[in-house]
PDB file of C-alpha atoms in Angstrom:
ATOM      1  CA  MET X   2      -7.280   1.662 -19.459  1.00 55.00           C
ATOM      2  CA  PRO X   3      -5.578   4.737 -17.533  1.00 64.00           C
ATOM      3  CA  ASN X   4      -2.252   4.428 -15.586  1.00 93.00           C
ATOM      4  CA  ILE X   5      -3.512   4.128 -12.268  1.00 98.00           C
ATOM      5  CA  PHE X   6      -1.008   3.075  -9.205  1.00 98.00           C
ATOM      6  CA  PHE X   7      -1.526   1.316  -5.901  1.00 98.00           C
ATOM      7  CA  PHE X   8       0.688   0.677  -2.910  1.00 98.00           C
ATOM      8  CA  SER X   9       0.668   0.718   1.126  1.00 98.00           C
ATOM      9  CA  ASP X  10       2.630   0.989   3.842  1.00 98.00           C
ATOM     10  CA  PRO X  11       5.848   3.044   2.704  1.00 98.00           C
ATOM     11  CA  HIS X  12       6.312   4.122   6.236  1.00 97.00           C
ATOM     12  CA  TYR X  13       8.403   7.176   4.935  1.00 97.00           C
ATOM     13  CA  ASN X  14      10.801   8.362   7.742  1.00 96.00           C
ATOM     14  CA  HIS X  15      10.485   5.181   9.882  1.00 96.00           C
ATOM     15  CA  SER X  16      13.855   4.007  10.735  1.00 94.00           C
ATOM     16  CA  ASN X  17      12.770   0.900  12.702  1.00 94.00           C
ATOM     17  CA  ILE X  18      10.868  -0.236   9.715  1.00 95.00           C
ATOM     18  CA  ILE X  19      14.304  -1.250   8.298  1.00 95.00           C
ATOM     19  CA  LYS X  20      14.928  -3.561  11.224  1.00 93.00           C
ATOM     20  CA  PHE X  21      11.535  -4.847  11.279  1.00 91.00           C
ATOM     21  CA  SER X  22      11.489  -5.612   7.493  1.00 93.00           C
ATOM     22  CA  PRO X  23      14.842  -6.769   6.585  1.00 93.00           C
ATOM     23  CA  GLU X  24      13.762  -8.880   3.301  1.00 94.00           C
ATOM     24  CA  THR X  25      12.725  -5.675   1.651  1.00 95.00           C
ATOM     25  CA  ARG X  26      14.427  -2.673   3.558  1.00 96.00           C
ATOM     26  CA  GLY X  27      17.581  -4.138   4.912  1.00 95.00           C
ATOM     27  CA  GLN X  28      19.858  -2.860   2.392  1.00 97.00           C
ATOM     28  CA  PHE X  29      19.092   0.760   3.828  1.00 97.00           C
ATOM     29  CA  GLU X  30      21.344   2.167   6.383  1.00 97.00           C
ATOM     30  CA  SER X  31      19.148   5.083   7.270  1.00 97.00           C
ATOM     31  CA  SER X  32      15.448   5.884   6.788  1.00 96.00           C
ATOM     32  CA  GLU X  33      16.562   8.839   4.779  1.00 97.00           C
ATOM     33  CA  GLU X  34      18.282   6.683   2.286  1.00 98.00           C
ATOM     34  CA  MET X  35      15.026   4.564   2.338  1.00 98.00           C
ATOM     35  CA  ASN X  36      13.165   7.537   1.453  1.00 98.00           C
ATOM     36  CA  GLU X  37      15.309   8.480  -1.361  1.00 98.00           C
ATOM     37  CA  GLU X  38      15.335   5.135  -3.037  1.00 98.00           C
ATOM     38  CA  MET X  39      11.201   4.935  -2.624  1.00 98.00           C
ATOM     39  CA  ILE X  40      10.848   8.267  -4.108  1.00 98.00           C
ATOM     40  CA  LYS X  41      13.075   7.336  -7.022  1.00 98.00           C
ATOM     41  CA  ARG X  42      11.279   4.102  -7.805  1.00 98.00           C
ATOM     42  CA  HIS X  43       7.711   5.899  -7.466  1.00 98.00           C
ATOM     43  CA  ASN X  44       8.629   8.590  -9.624  1.00 98.00           C
ATOM     44  CA  GLU X  45      10.137   6.004 -12.096  1.00 98.00           C
ATOM     45  CA  LYS X  46       6.557   4.445 -12.598  1.00 98.00           C
ATOM     46  CA  VAL X  47       4.136   7.105 -11.797  1.00 98.00           C
ATOM     47  CA  GLY X  48       3.666  10.088 -13.824  1.00 97.00           C
ATOM     48  CA  LYS X  49       2.801  13.584 -12.818  1.00 96.00           C
ATOM     49  CA  ASN X  50      -0.866  13.127 -13.232  1.00 96.00           C
ATOM     50  CA  ASP X  51      -1.448   9.537 -12.833  1.00 97.00           C
ATOM     51  CA  PRO X  52      -3.914   8.624 -10.060  1.00 98.00           C
ATOM     52  CA  VAL X  53      -2.199   6.544  -7.457  1.00 98.00           C
ATOM     53  CA  TYR X  54      -3.909   5.230  -4.209  1.00 98.00           C
ATOM     54  CA  CYS X  55      -1.753   4.996  -1.005  1.00 98.00           C
ATOM     55  CA  ILE X  56      -3.664   2.298   0.988  1.00 98.00           C
ATOM     56  CA  GLY X  57      -2.432   3.785   4.144  1.00 97.00           C
ATOM     57  CA  ASP X  58       0.640   4.401   6.448  1.00 97.00           C
ATOM     58  CA  LEU X  59       2.386   7.009   4.275  1.00 98.00           C
ATOM     59  CA  ALA X  60       4.984   8.295   6.870  1.00 97.00           C
ATOM     60  CA  PHE X  61       5.945   8.518  10.397  1.00 92.00           C
ATOM     61  CA  GLY X  62       7.442  11.727  12.153  1.00 90.00           C
ATOM     62  CA  SER X  63       6.592  15.308  11.322  1.00 90.00           C
ATOM     63  CA  ASP X  64       9.175  15.865   8.091  1.00 93.00           C
ATOM     64  CA  PHE X  65       6.497  15.539   5.165  1.00 96.00           C
ATOM     65  CA  SER X  66       8.489  17.442   2.485  1.00 95.00           C
ATOM     66  CA  PHE X  67       8.896  14.007   0.590  1.00 97.00           C
ATOM     67  CA  LEU X  68       5.321  14.517  -0.646  1.00 96.00           C
ATOM     68  CA  ASP X  69       6.244  17.601  -2.701  1.00 95.00           C
ATOM     69  CA  ARG X  70       8.821  15.095  -4.590  1.00 98.00           C
ATOM     70  CA  LEU X  71       6.246  12.204  -5.206  1.00 98.00           C
ATOM     71  CA  ASN X  72       4.660  12.249  -8.751  1.00 98.00           C
ATOM     72  CA  GLY X  73       0.831  11.718  -9.110  1.00 98.00           C
ATOM     73  CA  LYS X  74      -2.475  12.829  -7.922  1.00 98.00           C
ATOM     74  CA  ILE X  75      -2.314  10.965  -4.452  1.00 98.00           C
ATOM     75  CA  PHE X  76      -5.675   9.591  -3.208  1.00 98.00           C
ATOM     76  CA  LEU X  77      -5.260   8.419   0.385  1.00 98.00           C
ATOM     77  CA  THR X  78      -6.935   5.484   2.006  1.00 98.00           C
ATOM     78  CA  ARG X  79      -6.759   6.172   5.968  1.00 97.00           C
ATOM     79  CA  GLY X  80      -3.994   3.930   7.674  1.00 96.00           C
ATOM     80  CA  ASN X  81      -3.311   3.903  11.374  1.00 95.00           C
ATOM     81  CA  HIS X  82      -0.363   6.109  11.343  1.00 95.00           C
ATOM     82  CA  ASP X  83      -1.936   8.734   9.010  1.00 97.00           C
ATOM     83  CA  ASP X  84      -3.497  11.162  11.531  1.00 96.00           C
ATOM     84  CA  LYS X  85      -0.696  13.671  11.550  1.00 96.00           C
ATOM     85  CA  ILE X  86       0.197  13.870   7.817  1.00 96.00           C
ATOM     86  CA  ILE X  87      -3.664  14.231   7.286  1.00 96.00           C
ATOM     87  CA  LYS X  88      -3.800  17.176   9.694  1.00 96.00           C
ATOM     88  CA  LEU X  89      -0.846  18.970   8.181  1.00 95.00           C
ATOM     89  CA  HIS X  90      -1.080  18.187   4.396  1.00 95.00           C
ATOM     90  CA  SER X  91      -4.589  17.329   3.519  1.00 96.00           C
ATOM     91  CA  ASP X  92      -4.636  19.525   0.761  1.00 96.00           C
ATOM     92  CA  ARG X  93      -1.913  17.697  -0.893  1.00 96.00           C
ATOM     93  CA  PHE X  94      -4.414  14.549  -1.402  1.00 98.00           C
ATOM     94  CA  GLU X  95      -7.103  14.354  -4.044  1.00 98.00           C
ATOM     95  CA  ASP X  96      -9.372  12.733  -1.720  1.00 98.00           C
ATOM     96  CA  ILE X  97      -8.944  10.827   1.713  1.00 98.00           C
ATOM     97  CA  GLN X  98     -11.114   7.950   2.813  1.00 98.00           C
ATOM     98  CA  TYR X  99     -11.161   4.955   5.011  1.00 98.00           C
ATOM     99  CA  MET X 100     -12.357   2.859   2.007  1.00 98.00           C
ATOM    100  CA  TYR X 101     -12.687   3.011  -1.614  1.00 98.00           C
ATOM    101  CA  ASP X 102     -14.941   0.951  -3.798  1.00 98.00           C
ATOM    102  CA  MET X 103     -14.231   1.195  -7.421  1.00 97.00           C
ATOM    103  CA  LYS X 104     -14.396   0.052 -10.719  1.00 97.00           C
ATOM    104  CA  ILE X 105     -11.627  -0.214 -13.271  1.00 96.00           C
ATOM    105  CA  GLY X 106     -12.644  -1.649 -16.579  1.00 93.00           C
ATOM    106  CA  LYS X 107     -14.631  -4.540 -15.881  1.00 94.00           C
ATOM    107  CA  LYS X 108     -13.241  -5.288 -12.589  1.00 96.00           C
ATOM    108  CA  SER X 109     -13.965  -4.036  -9.135  1.00 98.00           C
ATOM    109  CA  TYR X 110     -11.730  -3.231  -6.334  1.00 98.00           C
ATOM    110  CA  ILE X 111     -12.027  -2.533  -2.475  1.00 98.00           C
ATOM    111  CA  LEU X 112      -9.197  -0.579  -0.778  1.00 98.00           C
ATOM    112  CA  CYS X 113      -9.036  -0.715   2.673  1.00 98.00           C
ATOM    113  CA  HIS X 114      -5.743  -0.447   4.923  1.00 98.00           C
ATOM    114  CA  TYR X 115      -6.694  -3.440   6.991  1.00 97.00           C
ATOM    115  CA  ARG X 116      -7.064  -6.881   5.567  1.00 96.00           C
ATOM    116  CA  LEU X 117     -10.927  -8.083   5.551  1.00 96.00           C
ATOM    117  CA  MET X 118     -12.269 -11.118   5.977  1.00 93.00           C
ATOM    118  CA  THR X 119     -15.191 -10.561   3.471  1.00 94.00           C
ATOM    119  CA  TRP X 120     -16.256  -7.703   1.305  1.00 96.00           C
ATOM    120  CA  ARG X 121     -18.848  -6.587  -1.183  1.00 95.00           C
ATOM    121  CA  ASN X 122     -18.805  -8.944  -4.209  1.00 96.00           C
ATOM    122  CA  ARG X 123     -16.231 -11.137  -3.215  1.00 95.00           C
ATOM    123  CA  LYS X 124     -17.769 -14.228  -4.761  1.00 94.00           C
ATOM    124  CA  PHE X 125     -18.038 -12.463  -7.897  1.00 95.00           C
ATOM    125  CA  GLY X 126     -14.641 -11.568  -8.154  1.00 95.00           C
ATOM    126  CA  THR X 127     -14.185  -8.042  -6.695  1.00 97.00           C
ATOM    127  CA  ARG X 128     -10.218  -7.459  -5.773  1.00 98.00           C
ATOM    128  CA  HIS X 129      -9.500  -6.495  -1.882  1.00 98.00           C
ATOM    129  CA  LEU X 130      -6.424  -4.513  -2.012  1.00 98.00           C
ATOM    130  CA  PHE X 131      -4.700  -3.998   1.381  1.00 98.00           C
ATOM    131  CA  GLY X 132      -1.805  -3.273   3.646  1.00 97.00           C
ATOM    132  CA  HIS X 133      -0.977  -3.022   7.432  1.00 96.00           C
ATOM    133  CA  THR X 134       0.025  -6.720   7.648  1.00 94.00           C
ATOM    134  CA  HIS X 135       3.738  -6.001   6.601  1.00 92.00           C
ATOM    135  CA  ASN X 136       3.508  -9.240   4.526  1.00 91.00           C
ATOM    136  CA  ALA X 137       2.646 -11.320   7.588  1.00 91.00           C
ATOM    137  CA  ILE X 138      -0.589 -12.490   6.199  1.00 93.00           C
ATOM    138  CA  PRO X 139       0.099 -13.787   2.652  1.00 93.00           C
ATOM    139  CA  SER X 140      -1.988 -12.710  -0.505  1.00 97.00           C
ATOM    140  CA  ILE X 141      -4.444 -14.962  -1.979  1.00 97.00           C
ATOM    141  CA  LYS X 142      -6.602 -14.742  -5.054  1.00 97.00           C
ATOM    142  CA  ASN X 143      -8.366 -11.480  -4.833  1.00 98.00           C
ATOM    143  CA  ALA X 144      -7.228 -10.370  -1.529  1.00 98.00           C
ATOM    144  CA  ILE X 145      -3.713  -8.844  -2.287  1.00 98.00           C
ATOM    145  CA  ASP X 146      -1.300  -7.187  -0.092  1.00 98.00           C
ATOM    146  CA  MET X 147       0.029  -3.908  -1.568  1.00 98.00           C
ATOM    147  CA  GLY X 148       2.439  -3.367   1.358  1.00 97.00           C
ATOM    148  CA  TYR X 149       5.977  -2.329   0.335  1.00 97.00           C
ATOM    149  CA  ASP X 150       7.176  -5.238   2.873  1.00 95.00           C
ATOM    150  CA  ASN X 151       5.541  -7.682  -0.219  1.00 96.00           C
ATOM    151  CA  PRO X 152       8.721  -8.230  -1.987  1.00 96.00           C
ATOM    152  CA  GLN X 153       6.414  -8.503  -4.991  1.00 97.00           C
ATOM    153  CA  TRP X 154       6.207  -4.882  -5.464  1.00 98.00           C
ATOM    154  CA  ASN X 155       9.984  -3.918  -5.005  1.00 97.00           C
ATOM    155  CA  LEU X 156       9.071  -0.943  -2.964  1.00 98.00           C
ATOM    156  CA  ALA X 157       7.328   0.909  -5.833  1.00 98.00           C
ATOM    157  CA  PRO X 158       3.552   1.486  -6.698  1.00 98.00           C
ATOM    158  CA  ALA X 159       2.045  -1.168  -8.811  1.00 98.00           C
ATOM    159  CA  SER X 160      -0.083  -0.900 -11.958  1.00 98.00           C
ATOM    160  CA  ILE X 161      -3.492  -2.535 -12.416  1.00 96.00           C
ATOM    161  CA  GLU X 162      -1.942  -4.666 -15.037  1.00 96.00           C
ATOM    162  CA  GLU X 163       0.743  -5.790 -12.270  1.00 98.00           C
ATOM    163  CA  ILE X 164      -1.868  -6.238  -9.814  1.00 98.00           C
ATOM    164  CA  GLU X 165      -3.793  -8.531 -12.212  1.00 98.00           C
ATOM    165  CA  ALA X 166      -0.872 -10.504 -13.186  1.00 98.00           C
ATOM    166  CA  TYR X 167       0.078 -11.389 -10.027  1.00 98.00           C
ATOM    167  CA  ASN X 168      -3.648 -12.066  -8.700  1.00 98.00           C
ATOM    168  CA  GLU X 169      -3.563 -14.791 -11.134  1.00 97.00           C
ATOM    169  CA  THR X 170      -0.321 -16.492  -9.596  1.00 97.00           C
ATOM    170  CA  LEU X 171      -1.908 -16.620  -6.044  1.00 97.00           C
ATOM    171  CA  PRO X 172      -3.586 -19.544  -4.378  1.00 95.00           C
ATOM    172  CA  ASP X 173      -7.429 -19.584  -3.669  1.00 94.00           C
ATOM    173  CA  MET X 174      -7.097 -19.962   0.035  1.00 92.00           C
ATOM    174  CA  LEU X 175      -4.741 -18.888   2.901  1.00 89.00           C
ATOM    175  CA  PRO X 176      -2.065 -22.287   3.479  1.00 87.00           C
ATOM    176  CA  GLU X 177      -3.676 -25.027   5.569  1.00 89.00           C
ATOM    177  CA  GLY X 178      -3.145 -24.388   9.247  1.00 85.00           C
ATOM    178  CA  PHE X 179      -2.178 -20.798   8.783  1.00 85.00           C
ATOM    179  CA  VAL X 180      -2.629 -18.791  12.238  1.00 84.00           C
ATOM    180  CA  LEU X 181      -2.712 -15.165  12.367  1.00 79.00           C
ATOM    181  CA  PRO X 182       0.795 -13.747  13.765  1.00 76.00           C
ATOM    182  CA  GLU X 183       0.782 -11.861  16.792  1.00 68.00           C
ATOM    183  CA  ASP X 184       0.066  -8.140  16.387  1.00 56.00           C
ATOM    184  CA  ARG X 185       3.603  -6.495  15.971  1.00 52.00           C
ATOM    185  CA  LYS X 186       2.814  -3.480  17.825  1.00 50.00           C
ATOM    186  CA  SER X 187       5.982  -1.785  17.325  1.00 46.00           C
ATOM    187  CA  VAL X 188       5.502  -1.871  13.520  1.00 48.00           C
ATOM    188  CA  VAL X 189       1.824  -1.875  12.933  1.00 48.00           C
TER     189      VAL X 189
END
């Protein structure tokens, strides 16, 4: 199986994400410090030619110089904060889609920035990799939050093997009584 990596919601250049996500980003004093650490962790895992799928919300602002420092051939699933980076740097991405439907080995994956309630072949084990929720909606079996605010990923892309191992630990359903959180408009 090739080295393929996945991640979502790094929010490069977004200083407020530090305040809104203290569990995973509270150690940073600035977005510049956060950017440097995320680039380091990204490049420690992803090789120059490895395919890597960002499942949305790559960056804020207008300084996208970090893009040239990230290893990998980047495929982008459009998130709600990606319009500007796509407009200015679409040539940096191998492909840009709202959703990917792919097979890796014998397993199928649906990539969408937003958490779906259902997807193609869900009942047959197709995995849904998502972001956007900033760890507000827990991962469950076959619906996996790939966002950098999920402590599981340690602010770094995850390999298929890591995703599959994590998936085996997840519950089949959301916790009893789970209620969707209020929309945190300042972040999502």
